[in-house]
Amino acid sequence: MVSAPLVLLHCIIVICVTLHCVNLAAAKTNPKPNIVLILTDDLDVSIGGMIPLVKTKKLIGDAGITFTNAFVASPLCCPSRASILTGKYPHNHHVVNNTLEGNCSSTAWQKGQEPDAFPAFLQKHAAYQTFFAGKYLNEYGSKKAGGVEHVPLGWDHWFALERNSKYYNYTLSVNGRAQRHGQNYSEDYLTDVLANVSIDFLENKSNRRPFFMMVSTPAPHSPWTAAPQYDSSFPDLKAPRDPNFNIHGKDKHWLIRQAKTPMSNASVEFLDNAYRKRWRTLLSVDDLVEKLVRKLDIRGELSNTYVIFTSDNGYHTGQFSLPMDKRQLYEFDIRVPLLVRGPNIKPNQTSPLPIANVDLGPTILDIAGYNVNDTQMDGMSFLPIMVGELNSSVWRSDVLVEYEGEGRNVSDPACPLLGPGVSECFPDCVCEDAYNNTYACVRTVSPNANLQYCEFDDNEVFVEVYNLTSDPFQLSNIAKSIDQEVLEKMNHRLMMLQSCSGRSCRTPGVYDSRFRFDPRFMFSSLVPHRNKRRQMLK
């Protein structure tokens, strides 16, 4: 005869084993979703950048949702990437340009912002295993900021490019150890290397924890080096001749007005060639996307994985006679692709609601089940939009774009007549940037308005306003003709955003009449390196 205590113990064991099995089954049927973020470098959407990405559109966009009004908080690599990682606008994360002095991967960034970037929350609070491969921030790996030995908080697996985008002859930080690459295509072409290490991670990761992957390609950033099999693609391609191509921006900020119109034949030939090369590099990105999606599918993980595809900023090639670059306030530089597929996202969707790249971090945390209200992030989760749980009437209508211009204290030897204070003067001494190319904009997208309002930090306190409904190519600055009441409202919205932090950026808020916005001081308290005595050129 079995004693009563033994029977009780047996029952307890059976119950515990049964409950354990039930919990395991529940975990398998309803695990936390995986997340993949694919970030390209300088990929426009306004001048055809998505056209060569046929497989990406099919495998992500057609399988999910495409946001047609996705914008960056700043149209330059390092400030924009800082906004993606922190979920903050530049005036809150303090990264203003691509230099260490501008807080790009500086020790101040590492101490002040990296601990609060979304990967750190995923790893620490949501139990995600995290993987990074590719370009991080432009000055990453600088000896003055810890070198490639520095691995930011939040990353379990780290394959980061030293400094800026390259395709060959680069160094990777592999979990803090330098790995040098040469120019052998099969071993060194960076886009393919990123695809391969990403596949390796998927094959060898733990299956007991959800994962987050961030794959950051060099393409289509310069030097625009295509894989050999794509080096002859698009032989007759030219940059699009849209209505704003190679025309004088006569009513715009002086930096735009200084461009030479019409452009020289040499400049046009140069930008057409660059445009072709950019597309060629994107064919390898398309292959990378296909490899990742197929691997997820083969492993049975695709149905429980969100795949996000976007860029750090846009680009221009000849618009308003600016040969090529970013850094400007116009649609071609601030608008980026944003495609997402994943659980509960119906295929073949598009959304016109305005999304900012400060929203990526909050959205990823929301997917992982972490409350963004427990962070200092400025952005808001667009997960409810993707899964059809949000009434569009309650989504915000405005996003902020801000940029601090860069210039040199001495004249460019190649362009001495321009004097000091300008930069990026190539080709033909057309300058793409200047100290007073410093501006803040509010970009408004709603059923009743499609507007952009910008104020510059210069001697004129120059203002540019565009009605994108009637003027999608931003040919006419209507600042002097628009109704004064509309101007005041846009100015108030800009002031609200420029003074926001955390939750106040995510809610409609109330305009504080005590706040006085002066664009000359928008970054002054945040950027100690700024030269107050710089020469104003106009």
GROMACS .gro file of N, CA and C in nm, residues 158-303:
model
  438
  158TRP      N    1   2.836   4.174  -3.180
  158TRP     CA    2   2.874   4.307  -3.231
  158TRP      C    3   2.971   4.294  -3.347
  159PHE      N    4   2.928   4.335  -3.468
  159PHE     CA    5   3.012   4.335  -3.587
  159PHE      C    6   3.001   4.473  -3.651
  160ALA      N    7   3.071   4.569  -3.592
  160ALA     CA    8   3.050   4.709  -3.630
  160ALA      C    9   3.164   4.762  -3.715
  161LEU      N   10   3.128   4.839  -3.817
  161LEU     CA   11   3.225   4.901  -3.906
  161LEU      C   12   3.295   5.017  -3.835
  162GLU      N   13   3.426   5.020  -3.849
  162GLU     CA   14   3.501   5.135  -3.800
  162GLU      C   15   3.473   5.255  -3.889
  163ARG      N   16   3.423   5.360  -3.830
  163ARG     CA   17   3.394   5.487  -3.899
  163ARG      C   18   3.289   5.473  -4.010
  164ASN      N   19   3.311   5.543  -4.122
  164ASN     CA   20   3.205   5.563  -4.220
  164ASN      C   21   3.199   5.450  -4.323
  165SER      N   22   3.097   5.457  -4.409
  165SER     CA   23   3.069   5.350  -4.504
  165SER      C   24   3.184   5.324  -4.601
  166LYS      N   25   3.213   5.198  -4.619
  166LYS     CA   26   3.308   5.149  -4.718
  166LYS      C   27   3.256   5.016  -4.770
  167TYR      N   28   3.315   4.970  -4.878
  167TYR     CA   29   3.277   4.840  -4.934
  167TYR      C   30   3.393   4.742  -4.929
  168TYR      N   31   3.516   4.793  -4.938
  168TYR     CA   32   3.638   4.714  -4.926
  168TYR      C   33   3.737   4.789  -4.836
  169ASN      N   34   3.841   4.716  -4.793
  169ASN     CA   35   3.950   4.778  -4.717
  169ASN      C   36   3.900   4.853  -4.594
  170TYR      N   37   3.840   4.779  -4.505
  170TYR     CA   38   3.780   4.837  -4.384
  170TYR      C   39   3.816   4.749  -4.265
  171THR      N   40   3.781   4.798  -4.147
  171THR     CA   41   3.800   4.722  -4.023
  171THR      C   42   3.667   4.706  -3.953
  172LEU      N   43   3.639   4.585  -3.908
  172LEU     CA   44   3.521   4.558  -3.826
  172LEU      C   45   3.564   4.538  -3.681
  173SER      N   46   3.480   4.583  -3.590
  173SER     CA   47   3.494   4.545  -3.450
  173SER      C   48   3.408   4.421  -3.428
  174VAL      N   49   3.473   4.308  -3.407
  174VAL     CA   50   3.401   4.184  -3.381
  174VAL      C   51   3.403   4.159  -3.231
  175ASN      N   52   3.296   4.202  -3.167
  175ASN     CA   53   3.286   4.194  -3.022
  175ASN      C   54   3.406   4.258  -2.953
  176GLY      N   55   3.451   4.372  -3.011
  176GLY     CA   56   3.558   4.449  -2.950
  176GLY      C   57   3.697   4.418  -3.000
  177ARG      N   58   3.709   4.327  -3.096
  177ARG     CA   59   3.840   4.295  -3.153
  177ARG      C   60   3.843   4.333  -3.300
  178ALA      N   61   3.954   4.394  -3.342
  178ALA     CA   62   3.966   4.442  -3.480
  178ALA      C   63   3.979   4.325  -3.576
  179GLN      N   64   3.898   4.330  -3.682
  179GLN     CA   65   3.905   4.232  -3.791
  179GLN      C   66   3.918   4.310  -3.921
  180ARG      N   67   4.035   4.299  -3.984
  180ARG     CA   68   4.062   4.378  -4.104
  180ARG      C   69   4.025   4.303  -4.231
  181HIS      N   70   3.969   4.377  -4.325
  181HIS     CA   71   3.927   4.320  -4.452
  181HIS      C   72   3.994   4.393  -4.567
  182GLY      N   73   4.022   4.320  -4.673
  182GLY     CA   74   4.088   4.376  -4.791
  182GLY      C   75   3.991   4.399  -4.905
  183GLN      N   76   4.029   4.356  -5.026
  183GLN     CA   77   3.947   4.385  -5.144
  183GLN      C   78   3.921   4.261  -5.229
  184ASN      N   79   3.911   4.147  -5.161
  184ASN     CA   80   3.871   4.024  -5.228
  184ASN      C   81   3.719   4.015  -5.223
  185TYR      N   82   3.655   4.014  -5.338
  185TYR     CA   83   3.508   4.022  -5.338
  185TYR      C   84   3.445   3.911  -5.255
  186SER      N   85   3.486   3.788  -5.273
  186SER     CA   86   3.421   3.675  -5.207
  186SER      C   87   3.436   3.678  -5.056
  187GLU      N   88   3.537   3.748  -5.006
  187GLU     CA   89   3.561   3.750  -4.862
  187GLU      C   90   3.535   3.885  -4.797
  188ASP      N   91   3.536   3.993  -4.876
  188ASP     CA   92   3.543   4.126  -4.815
  188ASP      C   93   3.432   4.223  -4.854
  189TYR      N   94   3.356   4.196  -4.958
  189TYR     CA   95   3.255   4.295  -4.998
  189TYR      C   96   3.156   4.312  -4.885
  190LEU      N   97   3.150   4.433  -4.827
  190LEU     CA   98   3.087   4.452  -4.697
  190LEU      C   99   2.939   4.413  -4.695
  191THR      N  100   2.863   4.450  -4.795
  191THR     CA  101   2.720   4.416  -4.794
  191THR      C  102   2.701   4.265  -4.783
  192ASP      N  103   2.782   4.188  -4.857
  192ASP     CA  104   2.773   4.043  -4.851
  192ASP      C  105   2.825   3.988  -4.718
  193VAL      N  106   2.930   4.050  -4.664
  193VAL     CA  107   2.981   4.008  -4.533
  193VAL      C  108   2.872   4.024  -4.427
  194LEU      N  109   2.799   4.136  -4.433
  194LEU     CA  110   2.691   4.159  -4.337
  194LEU      C  111   2.582   4.054  -4.352
  195ALA      N  112   2.550   4.019  -4.475
  195ALA     CA  113   2.450   3.914  -4.498
  195ALA      C  114   2.497   3.782  -4.439
  196ASN      N  115   2.623   3.750  -4.460
  196ASN     CA  116   2.676   3.621  -4.414
  196ASN      C  117   2.681   3.611  -4.262
  197VAL      N  118   2.728   3.717  -4.195
  197VAL     CA  119   2.735   3.709  -4.048
  197VAL      C  120   2.594   3.710  -3.988
  198SER      N  121   2.501   3.773  -4.057
  198SER     CA  122   2.362   3.773  -4.010
  198SER      C  123   2.302   3.633  -4.020
  199ILE      N  124   2.328   3.565  -4.130
  199ILE     CA  125   2.281   3.428  -4.147
  199ILE      C  126   2.345   3.337  -4.042
  200ASP      N  127   2.475   3.357  -4.016
  200ASP     CA  128   2.543   3.278  -3.913
  200ASP      C  129   2.478   3.297  -3.777
  201PHE      N  130   2.441   3.421  -3.747
  201PHE     CA  131   2.375   3.446  -3.619
  201PHE      C  132   2.243   3.369  -3.611
  202LEU      N  133   2.164   3.375  -3.717
  202LEU     CA  134   2.035   3.306  -3.715
  202LEU      C  135   2.052   3.155  -3.697
  203GLU      N  136   2.158   3.100  -3.753
  203GLU     CA  137   2.180   2.957  -3.744
  203GLU      C  138   2.233   2.914  -3.608
  204ASN      N  139   2.300   3.003  -3.537
  204ASN     CA  140   2.369   2.964  -3.414
  204ASN      C  141   2.313   3.028  -3.287
  205LYS      N  142   2.215   3.114  -3.298
  205LYS     CA  143   2.160   3.183  -3.182
  205LYS      C  144   2.086   3.085  -3.091
  206SER      N  145   2.055   3.131  -2.973
  206SER     CA  146   1.971   3.054  -2.882
  206SER      C  147   1.827   3.057  -2.930
  207ASN      N  148   1.760   2.945  -2.923
  207ASN     CA  149   1.619   2.939  -2.961
  207ASN      C  150   1.527   2.955  -2.841
  208ARG      N  151   1.585   2.983  -2.726
  208ARG     CA  152   1.505   2.998  -2.604
  208ARG      C  153   1.470   3.143  -2.576
  209ARG      N  154   1.529   3.235  -2.649
  209ARG     CA  155   1.502   3.377  -2.627
  209ARG      C  156   1.471   3.443  -2.761
  210PRO      N  157   1.383   3.544  -2.762
  210PRO     CA  158   1.359   3.618  -2.886
  210PRO      C  159   1.485   3.697  -2.922
  211PHE      N  160   1.493   3.739  -3.046
  211PHE     CA  161   1.613   3.811  -3.089
  211PHE      C  162   1.577   3.942  -3.158
  212PHE      N  163   1.672   4.033  -3.149
  212PHE     CA  164   1.667   4.157  -3.227
  212PHE      C  165   1.793   4.166  -3.310
  213MET      N  166   1.778   4.188  -3.439
  213MET     CA  167   1.890   4.206  -3.530
  213MET      C  168   1.884   4.345  -3.592
  214MET      N  169   1.996   4.413  -3.597
  214MET     CA  170   2.007   4.539  -3.671
  214MET      C  171   2.120   4.522  -3.772
  215VAL      N  172   2.083   4.529  -3.898
  215VAL     CA  173   2.179   4.512  -4.007
  215VAL      C  174   2.185   4.644  -4.082
  216SER      N  175   2.302   4.707  -4.079
  216SER     CA  176   2.318   4.844  -4.128
  216SER      C  177   2.415   4.846  -4.246
  217THR      N  178   2.362   4.853  -4.366
  217THR     CA  179   2.443   4.839  -4.486
  217THR      C  180   2.517   4.968  -4.522
  218PRO      N  181   2.628   4.957  -4.594
  218PRO     CA  182   2.695   5.077  -4.643
  218PRO      C  183   2.620   5.143  -4.758
  219ALA      N  184   2.549   5.065  -4.834
  219ALA     CA  185   2.482   5.114  -4.955
  219ALA      C  186   2.359   5.196  -4.918
  220PRO      N  187   2.326   5.293  -5.005
  220PRO     CA  188   2.399   5.335  -5.126
  220PRO      C  189   2.492   5.454  -5.104
  221HIS      N  190   2.555   5.461  -4.987
  221HIS     CA  191   2.649   5.570  -4.956
  221HIS      C  192   2.772   5.562  -5.047
  222SER      N  193   2.836   5.678  -5.071
  222SER     CA  194   2.962   5.678  -5.142
  222SER      C  195   3.063   5.592  -5.066
  223PRO      N  196   3.158   5.529  -5.132
  223PRO     CA  197   3.205   5.551  -5.269
  223PRO      C  198   3.131   5.473  -5.377
  224TRP      N  199   3.012   5.420  -5.347
  224TRP     CA  200   2.925   5.360  -5.448
  224TRP      C  201   2.995   5.246  -5.525
  225THR      N  202   3.055   5.155  -5.452
  225THR     CA  203   3.126   5.044  -5.515
  225THR      C  204   3.033   4.924  -5.528
  226ALA      N  205   2.999   4.890  -5.650
  226ALA     CA  206   2.907   4.779  -5.674
  226ALA      C  207   2.980   4.646  -5.667
  227ALA      N  208   2.905   4.539  -5.637
  227ALA     CA  209   2.959   4.404  -5.650
  227ALA      C  210   2.990   4.380  -5.798
  228PRO      N  211   3.091   4.298  -5.828
  228PRO     CA  212   3.133   4.282  -5.968
  228PRO      C  213   3.022   4.237  -6.060
  229GLN      N  214   2.930   4.153  -6.013
  229GLN     CA  215   2.823   4.105  -6.101
  229GLN      C  216   2.721   4.213  -6.136
  230TYR      N  217   2.725   4.325  -6.063
  230TYR     CA  218   2.630   4.433  -6.089
  230TYR      C  219   2.698   4.559  -6.143
  231ASP      N  220   2.826   4.550  -6.171
  231ASP     CA  221   2.902   4.669  -6.207
  231ASP      C  222   2.862   4.730  -6.342
  232SER      N  223   2.790   4.655  -6.423
  232SER     CA  224   2.748   4.708  -6.554
  232SER      C  225   2.597   4.727  -6.562
  233SER      N  226   2.528   4.714  -6.451
  233SER     CA  227   2.382   4.728  -6.452
  233SER      C  228   2.341   4.873  -6.479
  234PHE      N  229   2.223   4.889  -6.535
  234PHE     CA  230   2.163   5.020  -6.562
  234PHE      C  231   2.256   5.110  -6.644
  235PRO      N  232   2.305   5.064  -6.757
  235PRO     CA  233   2.407   5.141  -6.831
  235PRO      C  234   2.360   5.277  -6.881
  236ASP      N  235   2.231   5.290  -6.906
  236ASP     CA  236   2.179   5.416  -6.963
  236ASP      C  237   2.102   5.500  -6.861
  237LEU      N  238   2.108   5.460  -6.734
  237LEU     CA  239   2.031   5.529  -6.632
  237LEU      C  240   2.083   5.670  -6.606
  238LYS      N  241   1.990   5.763  -6.588
  238LYS     CA  242   2.024   5.900  -6.549
  238LYS      C  243   1.939   5.940  -6.429
  239ALA      N  244   1.989   6.036  -6.354
  239ALA     CA  245   1.910   6.089  -6.244
  239ALA      C  246   1.779   6.147  -6.298
  240PRO      N  247   1.670   6.134  -6.224
  240PRO     CA  248   1.541   6.182  -6.275
  240PRO      C  249   1.540   6.333  -6.296
  241ARG      N  250   1.480   6.372  -6.405
  241ARG     CA  251   1.469   6.515  -6.438
  241ARG      C  252   1.333   6.567  -6.390
  242ASP      N  253   1.314   6.566  -6.260
  242ASP     CA  254   1.189   6.618  -6.202
  242ASP      C  255   1.184   6.769  -6.217
  243PRO      N  256   1.067   6.830  -6.191
  243PRO     CA  257   1.054   6.976  -6.209
  243PRO      C  258   1.154   7.058  -6.128
  244ASN      N  259   1.206   7.004  -6.017
  244ASN     CA  260   1.303   7.082  -5.939
  244ASN      C  261   1.447   7.048  -5.975
  245PHE      N  262   1.468   6.972  -6.081
  245PHE     CA  263   1.604   6.937  -6.124
  245PHE      C  264   1.667   7.051  -6.202
  246ASN      N  265   1.787   7.092  -6.159
  246ASN     CA  266   1.869   7.190  -6.231
  246ASN      C  267   1.797   7.322  -6.255
  247ILE      N  268   1.727   7.368  -6.152
  247ILE     CA  269   1.665   7.500  -6.160
  247ILE      C  270   1.714   7.583  -6.042
  248HIS      N  271   1.701   7.713  -6.054
  248HIS     CA  272   1.751   7.804  -5.951
  248HIS      C  273   1.649   7.815  -5.837
  249GLY      N  274   1.694   7.794  -5.713
  249GLY     CA  275   1.605   7.811  -5.598
  249GLY      C  276   1.601   7.956  -5.555
  250LYS      N  277   1.542   8.038  -5.637
  250LYS     CA  278   1.551   8.184  -5.623
  250LYS      C  279   1.487   8.239  -5.496
  251ASP      N  280   1.390   8.167  -5.439
  251ASP     CA  281   1.321   8.219  -5.320
  251ASP      C  282   1.359   8.142  -5.193
  252LYS      N  283   1.474   8.075  -5.198
  252LYS     CA  284   1.515   7.991  -5.087
  252LYS      C  285   1.633   8.051  -5.013
  253HIS      N  286   1.673   7.981  -4.906
  253HIS     CA  287   1.786   8.023  -4.825
  253HIS      C  288   1.907   8.049  -4.915
  254TRP      N  289   1.994   8.142  -4.874
  254TRP     CA  290   2.105   8.183  -4.961
  254TRP      C  291   2.193   8.066  -5.005
  255LEU      N  292   2.204   7.962  -4.919
  255LEU     CA  293   2.289   7.850  -4.955
  255LEU      C  294   2.236   7.779  -5.080
  256ILE      N  295   2.106   7.774  -5.094
  256ILE     CA  296   2.046   7.714  -5.214
  256ILE      C  297   2.062   7.809  -5.332
  257ARG      N  298   2.049   7.938  -5.306
  257ARG     CA  299   2.059   8.036  -5.415
  257ARG      C  300   2.200   8.043  -5.473
  258GLN      N  301   2.303   8.002  -5.396
  258GLN     CA  302   2.439   8.014  -5.447
  258GLN      C  303   2.475   7.906  -5.550
  259ALA      N  304   2.390   7.805  -5.562
  259ALA     CA  305   2.417   7.699  -5.659
  259ALA      C  306   2.417   7.755  -5.800
  260LYS      N  307   2.505   7.702  -5.885
  260LYS     CA  308   2.518   7.751  -6.022
  260LYS      C  309   2.413   7.686  -6.111
  261THR      N  310   2.331   7.773  -6.173
  261THR     CA  311   2.224   7.725  -6.260
  261THR      C  312   2.235   7.792  -6.396
  262PRO      N  313   2.232   7.714  -6.505
  262PRO     CA  314   2.228   7.568  -6.505
  262PRO      C  315   2.362   7.509  -6.464
  263MET      N  316   2.358   7.386  -6.417
  263MET     CA  317   2.481   7.318  -6.380
  263MET      C  318   2.568   7.294  -6.503
  264SER      N  319   2.697   7.283  -6.480
  264SER     CA  320   2.787   7.253  -6.591
  264SER      C  321   2.761   7.112  -6.642
  265ASN      N  322   2.797   7.088  -6.765
  265ASN     CA  323   2.782   6.953  -6.821
  265ASN      C  324   2.861   6.851  -6.740
  266ALA      N  325   2.977   6.893  -6.688
  266ALA     CA  326   3.059   6.802  -6.609
  266ALA      C  327   2.987   6.763  -6.480
  267SER      N  328   2.919   6.859  -6.416
  267SER     CA  329   2.846   6.829  -6.293
  267SER      C  330   2.730   6.734  -6.319
  268VAL      N  331   2.659   6.759  -6.428
  268VAL     CA  332   2.546   6.673  -6.463
  268VAL      C  333   2.594   6.531  -6.493
  269GLU      N  334   2.702   6.521  -6.566
  269GLU     CA  335   2.758   6.389  -6.598
  269GLU      C  336   2.803   6.319  -6.470
  270PHE      N  337   2.863   6.394  -6.379
  270PHE     CA  338   2.911   6.338  -6.253
  270PHE      C  339   2.795   6.284  -6.170
  271LEU      N  340   2.687   6.362  -6.157
  271LEU     CA  341   2.577   6.317  -6.073
  271LEU      C  342   2.500   6.202  -6.138
  272ASP      N  343   2.490   6.202  -6.271
  272ASP     CA  344   2.426   6.088  -6.339
  272ASP      C  345   2.504   5.959  -6.315
  273ASN      N  346   2.635   5.969  -6.320
  273ASN     CA  347   2.719   5.854  -6.296
  273ASN      C  348   2.704   5.804  -6.152
  274ALA      N  349   2.700   5.898  -6.059
  274ALA     CA  350   2.680   5.861  -5.918
  274ALA      C  351   2.544   5.796  -5.897
  275TYR      N  352   2.443   5.847  -5.963
  275TYR     CA  353   2.309   5.791  -5.950
  275TYR      C  354   2.307   5.645  -5.995
  276ARG      N  355   2.372   5.616  -6.109
  276ARG     CA  356   2.382   5.478  -6.157
  276ARG      C  357   2.454   5.390  -6.057
  277LYS      N  358   2.564   5.440  -6.005
  277LYS     CA  359   2.643   5.361  -5.911
  277LYS      C  360   2.565   5.334  -5.782
  278ARG      N  361   2.488   5.430  -5.737
  278ARG     CA  362   2.407   5.410  -5.617
  278ARG      C  363   2.309   5.294  -5.638
  279TRP      N  364   2.241   5.293  -5.752
  279TRP     CA  365   2.147   5.185  -5.781
  279TRP      C  366   2.218   5.050  -5.785
  280ARG      N  367   2.337   5.048  -5.841
  280ARG     CA  368   2.410   4.921  -5.850
  280ARG      C  369   2.443   4.865  -5.712
  281THR      N  370   2.481   4.951  -5.619
  281THR     CA  371   2.511   4.902  -5.484
  281THR      C  372   2.386   4.847  -5.417
  282LEU      N  373   2.271   4.900  -5.455
  282LEU     CA  374   2.145   4.857  -5.392
  282LEU      C  375   2.104   4.716  -5.434
  283LEU      N  376   2.153   4.668  -5.546
  283LEU     CA  377   2.120   4.532  -5.588
  283LEU      C  378   2.173   4.430  -5.487
  284SER      N  379   2.287   4.459  -5.425
  284SER     CA  380   2.339   4.369  -5.322
  284SER      C  381   2.258   4.380  -5.193
  285VAL      N  382   2.204   4.498  -5.165
  285VAL     CA  383   2.113   4.513  -5.051
  285VAL      C  384   1.988   4.429  -5.074
  286ASP      N  385   1.938   4.432  -5.197
  286ASP     CA  386   1.821   4.351  -5.232
  286ASP      C  387   1.849   4.203  -5.209
  287ASP      N  388   1.969   4.160  -5.245
  287ASP     CA  389   2.008   4.021  -5.220
  287ASP      C  390   2.014   3.990  -5.071
  288LEU      N  391   2.068   4.085  -4.993
  288LEU     CA  392   2.076   4.066  -4.848
  288LEU      C  393   1.937   4.048  -4.788
  289VAL      N  394   1.844   4.131  -4.828
  289VAL     CA  395   1.707   4.121  -4.777
  289VAL      C  396   1.648   3.984  -4.811
  290GLU      N  397   1.668   3.942  -4.935
  290GLU     CA  398   1.615   3.812  -4.977
  290GLU      C  399   1.675   3.698  -4.895
  291LYS      N  400   1.806   3.702  -4.871
  291LYS     CA  401   1.872   3.596  -4.793
  291LYS      C  402   1.817   3.591  -4.651
  292LEU      N  403   1.800   3.706  -4.588
  292LEU     CA  404   1.750   3.708  -4.451
  292LEU      C  405   1.607   3.657  -4.442
  293VAL      N  406   1.522   3.705  -4.531
  293VAL     CA  407   1.382   3.663  -4.528
  293VAL      C  408   1.370   3.513  -4.556
  294ARG      N  409   1.445   3.464  -4.652
  294ARG     CA  410   1.441   3.320  -4.682
  294ARG      C  411   1.491   3.236  -4.565
  295LYS      N  412   1.598   3.279  -4.501
  295LYS     CA  413   1.650   3.205  -4.386
  295LYS      C  414   1.548   3.202  -4.272
  296LEU      N  415   1.484   3.314  -4.245
  296LEU     CA  416   1.380   3.318  -4.143
  296LEU      C  417   1.266   3.224  -4.178
  297ASP      N  418   1.232   3.219  -4.306
  297ASP     CA  419   1.124   3.132  -4.351
  297ASP      C  420   1.162   2.985  -4.336
  298ILE      N  421   1.282   2.951  -4.378
  298ILE     CA  422   1.328   2.812  -4.368
  298ILE      C  423   1.331   2.766  -4.223
  299ARG      N  424   1.369   2.855  -4.134
  299ARG     CA  425   1.377   2.821  -3.992
  299ARG      C  426   1.240   2.823  -3.923
  300GLY      N  427   1.136   2.859  -3.994
  300GLY     CA  428   1.003   2.864  -3.936
  300GLY      C  429   0.982   2.983  -3.845
  301GLU      N  430   1.064   3.087  -3.861
  301GLU     CA  431   1.057   3.203  -3.771
  301GLU      C  432   0.999   3.328  -3.837
  302LEU      N  433   0.975   3.322  -3.966
  302LEU     CA  434   0.931   3.443  -4.036
  302LEU      C  435   0.795   3.492  -3.988
  303SER      N  436   0.704   3.400  -3.960
  303SER     CA  437   0.569   3.440  -3.920
  303SER      C  438   0.566   3.510  -3.786
   0.00000   0.00000   0.00000
